[in-house]
């Protein structure tokens, strides 16, 4: 009687073609995990389809319920302003629930470690390895505080040390955090990009990692990230299911 809401993944968009390709790879993995859920992708800027275009198409098809999921790791400006504004201008027939951003989550820590191990580290290396948690950066104090909290939490899982770094808007930069971990005496230093897709700022992180021993890949379509998208989708549906007595 009640169909599942469409999951609309909202990505930032980029002039870098690797960005959209990575987003689409992640969405394909989400679809493979839940073939019973329709998953669409919309971009805020630079890429097509736009969020507005997807919402208009869904309304024209007769879709009623949509869960809009920001493909963001922190609740910064896009999650607080841009995305609500776009969703507020959607066709009136659509019932849209905005899901929470992806971070913080234990699944993201698991994905970060997956990428570090794929880059050559092993669990046995943790106690002698310092890690730079390299984020894109933000002018939003809440987002910056979240990154610092994640670094502290991750340190308690056995790494020699974990330091946050930012590619823009905030300090320290990746290269500064790498230098600090060297001075701290860590046997090796690894950089873990806390970003979802390649682009201008991830490239800046990579340049800042030049003096590190290990540079992990971006999170991209890691299995843990795909699972997290579905967790956020299910959580956003719960109020409506409760109202229906489901």
Short mmCIF file of C-alpha atoms in Angstrom, two decimals:
data_model
loop_
_atom_site.label_atom_id
_atom_site.label_comp_id
_atom_site.label_asym_id
_atom_site.label_seq_id
_atom_site.Cartn_x
_atom_site.Cartn_y
_atom_site.Cartn_z
CA UNK A 1 0.00 0.00 0.00
CA UNK A 2 2.80 2.38 0.88
CA UNK A 3 5.71 2.37 -1.54
CA UNK A 4 9.24 3.00 -0.34
CA UNK A 5 10.39 6.60 -0.69
CA UNK A 6 12.86 7.36 -3.44
CA UNK A 7 16.36 7.92 -2.07
CA UNK A 8 17.81 11.07 -3.60
CA UNK A 9 21.56 11.33 -3.00
CA UNK A 10 22.58 14.99 -3.13
CA UNK A 11 26.22 15.57 -4.07
CA UNK A 12 28.07 18.86 -4.19
CA UNK A 13 29.35 18.55 -7.75
CA UNK A 14 32.70 19.52 -9.23
CA UNK A 15 34.38 20.53 -12.46
CA UNK A 16 36.69 17.56 -11.87
CA UNK A 17 35.17 14.57 -13.72
CA UNK A 18 36.54 12.19 -11.08
CA UNK A 19 34.07 13.63 -8.58
CA UNK A 20 30.90 12.67 -10.44
CA UNK A 21 32.37 9.31 -11.45
CA UNK A 22 33.06 8.48 -7.79
CA UNK A 23 29.59 9.58 -6.70
CA UNK A 24 28.00 7.38 -9.35
CA UNK A 25 30.16 4.42 -8.28
CA UNK A 26 28.98 4.88 -4.69
CA UNK A 27 25.35 5.07 -5.77
CA UNK A 28 25.73 1.88 -7.82
CA UNK A 29 26.99 0.11 -4.70
CA UNK A 30 24.01 1.41 -2.70
CA UNK A 31 21.64 0.10 -5.37
CA UNK A 32 23.32 -3.30 -5.28
CA UNK A 33 22.73 -3.50 -1.52
CA UNK A 34 19.07 -2.49 -1.73
CA UNK A 35 17.65 -3.29 -5.18
CA UNK A 36 14.17 -2.74 -3.71
CA UNK A 37 14.89 0.98 -3.21
CA UNK A 38 14.96 3.44 -6.08
CA UNK A 39 18.09 5.57 -5.79
CA UNK A 40 18.62 8.78 -7.77
CA UNK A 41 21.52 11.25 -7.82
CA UNK A 42 21.38 15.03 -8.03
CA UNK A 43 24.14 17.63 -7.94
CA UNK A 44 24.08 21.10 -6.38
CA UNK A 45 26.50 22.55 -8.90
CA UNK A 46 28.67 21.88 -11.96
CA UNK A 47 27.22 18.43 -12.84
CA UNK A 48 23.94 17.08 -14.16
CA UNK A 49 21.36 16.12 -13.31
CA UNK A 50 20.72 18.99 -10.92
CA UNK A 51 18.82 18.40 -7.70
CA UNK A 52 16.04 20.65 -9.00
CA UNK A 53 15.85 18.69 -12.24
CA UNK A 54 15.60 15.32 -10.48
CA UNK A 55 12.90 16.57 -8.11
CA UNK A 56 10.92 17.96 -11.03
CA UNK A 57 11.17 14.66 -12.91
CA UNK A 58 10.10 12.66 -9.87
CA UNK A 59 7.07 14.88 -9.34
CA UNK A 60 6.13 14.57 -13.01
CA UNK A 61 6.26 10.78 -12.70
CA UNK A 62 3.84 10.85 -9.80
CA UNK A 63 6.33 10.09 -7.03
CA UNK A 64 5.13 11.35 -3.66
CA UNK A 65 7.79 10.46 -1.07
CA UNK A 66 11.49 11.30 -1.22
CA UNK A 67 14.32 10.97 1.29
CA UNK A 68 16.95 13.56 0.39
CA UNK A 69 20.36 12.48 1.64
CA UNK A 70 23.20 15.03 1.67
CA UNK A 71 26.41 13.37 0.55
CA UNK A 72 28.32 15.33 3.17
CA UNK A 73 30.53 14.33 6.08
CA UNK A 74 29.70 17.26 8.38
CA UNK A 75 26.79 19.61 9.02
CA UNK A 76 28.32 22.71 7.48
CA UNK A 77 26.85 25.41 5.23
CA UNK A 78 25.59 23.13 2.47
CA UNK A 79 23.62 20.94 4.88
CA UNK A 80 22.28 23.88 6.88
CA UNK A 81 21.45 26.33 4.08
CA UNK A 82 21.96 25.27 0.46
CA UNK A 83 20.20 21.92 0.56
CA UNK A 84 17.17 23.04 2.63
CA UNK A 85 16.74 25.97 0.21
CA UNK A 86 16.76 23.68 -2.83
CA UNK A 87 14.39 21.21 -1.20
CA UNK A 88 12.09 24.05 -0.12
CA UNK A 89 11.66 25.03 -3.77
CA UNK A 90 10.68 21.48 -4.83
CA UNK A 91 7.28 20.75 -6.39
CA UNK A 92 4.57 20.92 -3.75
CA UNK A 93 3.29 17.40 -4.43
CA UNK A 94 6.53 15.88 -3.12
CA UNK A 95 6.85 14.92 0.54
CA UNK A 96 10.57 15.30 1.23
CA UNK A 97 12.46 14.30 4.35
CA UNK A 98 16.06 15.45 4.63
CA UNK A 99 18.28 12.73 6.09
CA UNK A 100 21.20 13.46 8.37
CA UNK A 101 24.67 13.99 6.93
CA UNK A 102 26.95 10.96 6.97
CA UNK A 103 29.33 11.92 9.73
CA UNK A 104 30.26 11.21 12.36
CA UNK A 105 29.82 7.44 12.29
CA UNK A 106 31.81 4.36 13.29
CA UNK A 107 31.30 3.15 9.73
CA UNK A 108 33.34 6.08 8.46
CA UNK A 109 36.20 5.19 10.81
CA UNK A 110 36.04 1.64 9.43
CA UNK A 111 36.16 3.00 5.89
CA UNK A 112 39.17 5.19 6.75
CA UNK A 113 41.02 2.19 8.12
CA UNK A 114 40.06 0.14 5.06
CA UNK A 115 41.68 2.77 2.84
CA UNK A 116 44.83 2.87 4.99
CA UNK A 117 45.19 -0.91 4.87
CA UNK A 118 44.62 -0.87 1.11
CA UNK A 119 47.47 1.66 0.91
CA UNK A 120 49.85 -0.79 2.59
CA UNK A 121 49.45 -0.53 6.35
CA UNK A 122 48.44 -3.49 8.52
CA UNK A 123 46.70 -3.64 11.92
CA UNK A 124 50.10 -4.46 13.42
CA UNK A 125 51.35 -1.03 12.29
CA UNK A 126 48.78 0.95 14.28
CA UNK A 127 50.73 1.50 17.48
CA UNK A 128 53.76 2.91 15.62
CA UNK A 129 51.87 4.97 13.00
CA UNK A 130 50.65 8.53 13.32
CA UNK A 131 47.66 9.43 11.18
CA UNK A 132 46.62 12.76 9.71
CA UNK A 133 42.84 12.95 9.42
CA UNK A 134 42.75 15.31 6.46
CA UNK A 135 39.43 17.08 5.87
CA UNK A 136 38.43 19.56 3.18
CA UNK A 137 37.93 22.24 5.84
CA UNK A 138 35.09 24.59 6.71
CA UNK A 139 34.36 28.02 8.15
CA UNK A 140 31.66 26.42 10.31
CA UNK A 141 32.90 25.97 13.90
CA UNK A 142 30.57 23.01 14.45
CA UNK A 143 32.07 21.15 11.49
CA UNK A 144 35.63 21.86 12.64
CA UNK A 145 34.83 20.66 16.16
CA UNK A 146 33.40 17.42 14.77
CA UNK A 147 36.63 16.68 12.88
CA UNK A 148 38.66 17.27 16.05
CA UNK A 149 36.34 14.95 17.99
CA UNK A 150 36.69 12.22 15.36
CA UNK A 151 40.49 12.49 15.51
CA UNK A 152 40.41 12.09 19.31
CA UNK A 153 38.05 9.11 19.09
CA UNK A 154 40.13 7.43 16.39
CA UNK A 155 43.31 7.83 18.44
CA UNK A 156 41.77 5.62 21.13
CA UNK A 157 41.52 2.68 18.71
CA UNK A 158 45.28 2.08 18.90
CA UNK A 159 47.05 4.50 16.56
CA UNK A 160 50.26 6.14 17.81
CA UNK A 161 48.58 9.53 17.34
CA UNK A 162 45.90 11.12 15.17
CA UNK A 163 45.90 14.78 14.17
CA UNK A 164 43.21 16.67 12.24
CA UNK A 165 44.18 18.79 9.25
CA UNK A 166 42.30 20.91 6.73
CA UNK A 167 42.78 21.70 3.06
CA UNK A 168 41.05 25.08 3.32
CA UNK A 169 39.46 27.62 5.69
CA UNK A 170 41.07 26.20 8.85
CA UNK A 171 44.45 25.18 10.21
CA UNK A 172 46.61 23.14 10.45
CA UNK A 173 47.30 22.11 6.87
CA UNK A 174 48.12 18.50 6.02
CA UNK A 175 51.87 19.14 5.69
CA UNK A 176 51.94 20.81 9.13
CA UNK A 177 50.21 17.83 10.75
CA UNK A 178 52.62 15.44 9.02
CA UNK A 179 55.55 17.43 10.42
CA UNK A 180 54.05 17.43 13.93
CA UNK A 181 53.68 13.65 13.91
CA UNK A 182 57.29 13.26 12.77
CA UNK A 183 58.42 15.49 15.63
CA UNK A 184 56.26 13.48 18.02
CA UNK A 185 58.37 10.43 17.16
CA UNK A 186 55.87 8.28 15.24
CA UNK A 187 57.74 5.60 13.31
CA UNK A 188 55.67 6.27 10.20
CA UNK A 189 53.09 8.86 9.18
CA UNK A 190 49.97 8.17 7.13
CA UNK A 191 47.46 10.60 5.66
CA UNK A 192 43.82 9.53 5.56
CA UNK A 193 41.67 11.88 3.45
CA UNK A 194 38.33 12.38 5.17
CA UNK A 195 36.67 13.23 1.87
CA UNK A 196 34.23 11.34 -0.31
CA UNK A 197 35.43 12.06 -3.83
CA UNK A 198 38.44 13.42 -5.71
CA UNK A 199 38.66 17.07 -6.62
CA UNK A 200 40.53 20.32 -6.00
CA UNK A 201 40.75 20.09 -2.20
CA UNK A 202 41.58 16.36 -2.09
CA UNK A 203 44.40 17.12 -4.55
CA UNK A 204 45.65 19.76 -2.12
CA UNK A 205 45.58 17.14 0.65
CA UNK A 206 47.64 14.82 -1.54
CA UNK A 207 50.24 17.52 -2.15
CA UNK A 208 50.42 18.16 1.59
CA UNK A 209 51.05 14.45 2.13
CA UNK A 210 54.28 14.50 0.11
CA UNK A 211 56.43 13.93 3.21
CA UNK A 212 54.20 11.17 4.62
CA UNK A 213 54.94 7.47 4.27
CA UNK A 214 51.42 6.49 3.26
CA UNK A 215 48.60 8.33 1.49
CA UNK A 216 45.23 6.59 1.45
CA UNK A 217 42.60 6.97 -1.23
CA UNK A 218 39.44 9.02 -0.69
CA UNK A 219 36.52 7.20 0.91
CA UNK A 220 34.60 6.95 -2.37
CA UNK A 221 32.46 3.84 -2.86
CA UNK A 222 33.81 1.99 0.18
CA UNK A 223 31.32 -0.67 1.34
CA UNK A 224 31.02 1.02 4.73
CA UNK A 225 30.02 4.31 3.11
CA UNK A 226 27.31 2.60 1.05
CA UNK A 227 25.96 0.92 4.19
CA UNK A 228 25.95 4.27 5.97
CA UNK A 229 23.88 5.88 3.23
CA UNK A 230 21.27 3.19 3.72
CA UNK A 231 21.37 3.63 7.50
CA UNK A 232 20.63 7.33 7.07
CA UNK A 233 17.84 6.52 4.61
CA UNK A 234 16.19 4.09 7.02
CA UNK A 235 16.50 6.54 9.93
CA UNK A 236 14.86 9.31 7.91
CA UNK A 237 11.94 7.02 7.08
CA UNK A 238 11.21 6.05 10.70
CA UNK A 239 8.98 9.02 11.65
CA UNK A 240 6.70 8.38 8.67
CA UNK A 241 6.57 4.65 9.38
CA UNK A 242 5.68 5.34 13.00
CA UNK A 243 2.88 7.66 11.92
CA UNK A 244 1.49 4.90 9.70
CA UNK A 245 1.75 2.36 12.49
CA UNK A 246 4.27 0.34 10.46
#
